[in-house]
Amino acid sequence: MIRNPNDGIRERMLQYFYDRNANSTSERGRRGSQVRISDVKRELKELHGLTQPQVMANLTYLIDSGWVERLEERRTFKTPRGTSQPSTSTWYKITNTGIDLIEGQSSAFKRADPFEGISVTAFGSNVQIGDGNYANNRYNGLSSELETLREELVDSNRLNDIEKLAAAADIETVQMQIAKPEPNLAIIREALSPIKKLARAAGFLERVTNIAAQLGIL
């Protein structure tokens, strides 16, 4: 059987998450078992010379296969004017299934999959799971790109905290729209306008232009 050339990359990436978990001293942070995408890309480039497209493409595969998990941390911050603004941080970690794969054996403590045997039926660009919940499948890659943009803007030293909160809120608006079966392009266009201004100031305008092009909004 011919070996998939991406399998070597996936093995190194999964081993990276495994080592991160095995050597962690906290849940999150510099030595946490959970890691942000900016650190994943930077450390995998340093360790294995992987490019950002290689990391993102294969990370999506590892997540879809259940080896790695994507977690969201939602917080609310108060601005100097006293208004509350939402902010979401995304973290990645190896799953117990991924640990079993690296260790070569399952644990007696592993729970059975509660969704085993449930059929997944595809309807065009949407996927129906279980009791009728839908998830738009057309923009999987775009959602990941938006998350990367959010983290880049939040980490930027060219933006102040209020600008970062505004960018995070507008990006979440776009993410909510592309999760719908029929996204409202007018709402997306309105949200992208201030994002573009902040991205230009932070040096990430090209990514926003790319996202707009994929949505057909120029």
C-alpha positions as CSV (number, residue, x, y, z in Angstrom):
1,M,0.0,0.0,0.0
2,I,1.3,3.5,-1.0
3,R,1.9,5.7,2.1
4,N,0.2,9.0,2.1
5,P,2.9,11.7,2.0
6,N,0.9,13.7,4.6
7,D,1.0,10.9,7.2
8,G,4.6,11.8,8.2
9,I,3.5,15.3,8.9
10,R,0.5,14.1,10.9
11,E,2.6,11.8,12.9
12,R,5.0,14.6,13.9
13,M,2.2,16.9,14.7
14,L,0.3,14.4,16.8
15,Q,3.6,13.5,18.6
16,Y,4.0,17.2,19.3
17,F,0.6,17.4,21.0
18,Y,1.4,14.2,22.9
19,D,4.7,15.5,24.2
20,R,3.0,18.8,25.1
21,N,0.5,17.0,27.2
22,A,3.0,14.6,28.7
23,N,5.3,17.5,29.8
24,S,2.7,20.0,30.8
25,T,2.6,21.6,34.2
26,S,-0.8,23.3,33.7
27,E,-3.9,23.2,31.6
28,R,-3.0,26.4,29.6
29,G,-0.1,28.8,29.4
30,R,3.5,28.5,28.4
31,R,3.8,24.9,29.5
32,G,0.1,23.9,29.3
33,S,-1.3,20.8,27.8
34,Q,-3.5,23.1,25.6
35,V,-1.9,25.3,23.1
36,R,-2.9,28.3,20.9
37,I,-2.6,28.0,17.1
38,S,0.0,30.7,16.9
39,D,2.3,28.7,19.2
40,V,1.5,25.4,17.3
41,K,2.6,27.0,14.0
42,R,5.7,28.6,15.5
43,E,6.9,25.5,17.4
44,L,6.2,23.1,14.6
45,K,8.2,25.3,12.2
46,E,11.1,25.4,14.7
47,L,10.9,21.6,15.4
48,H,10.2,20.2,12.0
49,G,10.3,23.1,9.5
50,L,6.6,22.8,8.7
51,T,4.9,25.6,6.9
52,Q,1.7,27.3,8.0
53,P,-0.4,25.7,5.2
54,Q,1.0,22.2,6.1
55,V,0.1,22.8,9.8
56,M,-3.4,24.1,9.1
57,A,-4.3,21.4,6.5
58,N,-3.1,18.5,8.6
59,L,-4.5,20.0,11.8
60,T,-7.9,20.0,10.2
61,Y,-7.5,16.4,9.4
62,L,-6.4,15.4,12.9
63,I,-9.3,17.3,14.4
64,D,-11.9,15.7,12.0
65,S,-10.4,12.3,12.8
66,G,-10.7,12.8,16.5
67,W,-7.0,12.8,17.4
68,V,-6.8,16.4,18.3
69,E,-9.5,18.6,19.9
70,R,-10.3,22.3,19.4
71,L,-11.5,24.1,22.6
72,E,-13.0,27.6,22.9
73,E,-12.7,29.8,26.0
74,R,-15.3,32.5,26.1
75,R,-14.8,35.6,28.3
76,T,-16.3,39.0,28.8
77,F,-14.1,42.1,29.2
78,K,-15.1,45.5,30.4
79,T,-13.9,48.5,28.3
80,P,-12.8,51.8,29.9
81,R,-16.3,53.0,29.2
82,G,-17.8,50.2,31.3
83,T,-19.4,48.2,28.5
84,S,-19.0,44.5,28.3
85,Q,-17.4,42.9,25.2
86,P,-17.1,39.2,24.4
87,S,-13.8,37.6,23.6
88,T,-13.1,34.0,22.6
89,S,-9.7,32.2,22.8
90,T,-9.2,28.9,21.0
91,W,-6.9,26.2,22.3
92,Y,-5.8,22.8,20.9
93,K,-4.9,19.6,22.7
94,I,-4.5,15.9,22.0
95,T,-7.5,13.7,22.8
96,N,-7.5,10.4,24.6
97,T,-7.9,8.7,21.3
98,G,-4.8,10.4,20.0
99,I,-2.9,9.4,23.2
100,D,-4.0,5.8,22.6
101,L,-2.7,6.0,19.0
102,I,0.7,7.3,20.1
103,E,1.0,4.7,22.9
104,G,-0.1,1.9,20.7
105,Q,-2.8,0.6,23.1
106,S,-6.1,1.6,24.6
107,S,-6.7,2.3,28.3
108,A,-9.0,0.3,30.6
109,F,-10.3,3.7,31.7
110,K,-11.4,4.8,28.2
111,R,-15.2,5.4,27.9
112,A,-17.1,4.0,25.0
113,D,-18.1,6.5,22.3
114,P,-21.6,7.6,23.2
115,F,-22.3,8.5,19.5
116,E,-21.2,5.1,18.1
117,G,-23.7,3.7,15.7
118,I,-25.4,7.1,15.0
119,S,-25.6,7.7,11.3
120,V,-24.3,11.0,9.8
121,T,-26.3,12.1,6.7
122,A,-25.0,14.7,4.3
123,F,-27.3,17.1,2.6
124,G,-25.4,19.1,0.0
125,S,-23.1,21.5,1.8
126,N,-24.7,20.8,5.2
127,V,-24.2,17.8,7.5
128,Q,-27.0,16.5,9.7
129,I,-26.0,14.8,13.0
130,G,-28.2,13.0,15.4
131,D,-31.4,14.8,16.3
132,G,-31.3,17.3,13.4
133,N,-28.6,19.8,14.3
134,Y,-26.9,21.2,11.3
135,A,-23.4,22.4,10.7
136,N,-22.5,24.2,7.5
137,N,-19.6,22.3,5.8
138,R,-18.8,24.7,3.0
139,Y,-16.6,26.9,5.0
140,N,-14.5,24.6,7.2
141,G,-11.2,25.9,6.0
142,L,-12.4,29.5,6.1
143,S,-13.6,29.2,9.7
144,S,-10.1,28.1,10.6
145,E,-8.6,31.0,8.7
146,L,-10.8,33.4,10.6
147,E,-9.7,31.9,13.9
148,T,-6.1,32.4,12.9
149,L,-6.8,36.0,12.0
150,R,-8.5,36.6,15.3
151,E,-5.5,35.2,17.2
152,E,-3.1,37.3,15.2
153,L,-5.0,40.5,15.8
154,V,-5.4,39.8,19.5
155,D,-1.7,39.1,19.8
156,S,-0.7,42.2,17.8
157,N,1.3,44.9,19.6
158,R,0.1,47.4,17.1
159,L,-3.5,47.4,18.4
160,N,-4.9,48.5,21.8
161,D,-7.2,46.4,23.9
162,I,-10.4,48.1,22.7
163,E,-9.4,47.5,19.0
164,K,-8.6,43.9,19.8
165,L,-12.0,43.3,21.5
166,A,-13.8,45.0,18.5
167,A,-11.9,42.8,16.0
168,A,-12.7,39.6,18.0
169,A,-16.4,40.5,18.2
170,D,-16.6,41.3,14.4
171,I,-14.8,38.1,13.5
172,E,-17.2,36.1,15.7
173,T,-20.0,37.7,13.7
174,V,-18.6,36.4,10.5
175,Q,-18.0,32.9,12.0
176,M,-21.6,32.8,13.1
177,Q,-22.8,33.7,9.7
178,I,-20.8,31.1,7.8
179,A,-22.1,28.5,10.2
180,K,-25.6,29.1,8.7
181,P,-27.0,27.2,5.7
182,E,-27.4,30.5,4.0
183,P,-25.0,33.2,5.4
184,N,-26.1,36.8,5.2
185,L,-23.4,38.4,3.0
186,A,-24.6,41.9,3.9
187,I,-23.9,41.3,7.6
188,I,-20.5,39.7,6.7
189,R,-19.6,42.6,4.5
190,E,-20.4,45.1,7.3
191,A,-18.4,43.1,9.8
192,L,-15.4,42.7,7.5
193,S,-15.1,46.5,6.9
194,P,-13.8,47.4,10.4
195,I,-11.8,44.2,10.5
196,K,-10.0,45.2,7.3
197,K,-9.0,48.6,8.8
198,L,-7.5,46.9,11.9
199,A,-5.8,44.2,9.9
200,R,-4.2,46.9,7.7
201,A,-2.9,48.6,10.8
202,A,-1.6,45.3,12.3
203,G,-0.1,44.1,9.0
204,F,-2.5,41.3,8.2
205,L,-4.6,42.9,5.4
206,E,-3.7,40.1,2.9
207,R,-5.4,37.5,5.1
208,V,-8.6,39.6,5.3
209,T,-8.5,40.1,1.5
210,N,-8.2,36.4,1.1
211,I,-11.2,35.7,3.3
212,A,-13.3,38.3,1.5
213,A,-12.3,36.7,-1.9
214,Q,-13.4,33.2,-0.7
215,L,-16.7,34.6,0.3
216,G,-17.1,36.5,-3.0
217,I,-17.0,39.9,-1.2
218,L,-14.4,42.1,-2.9
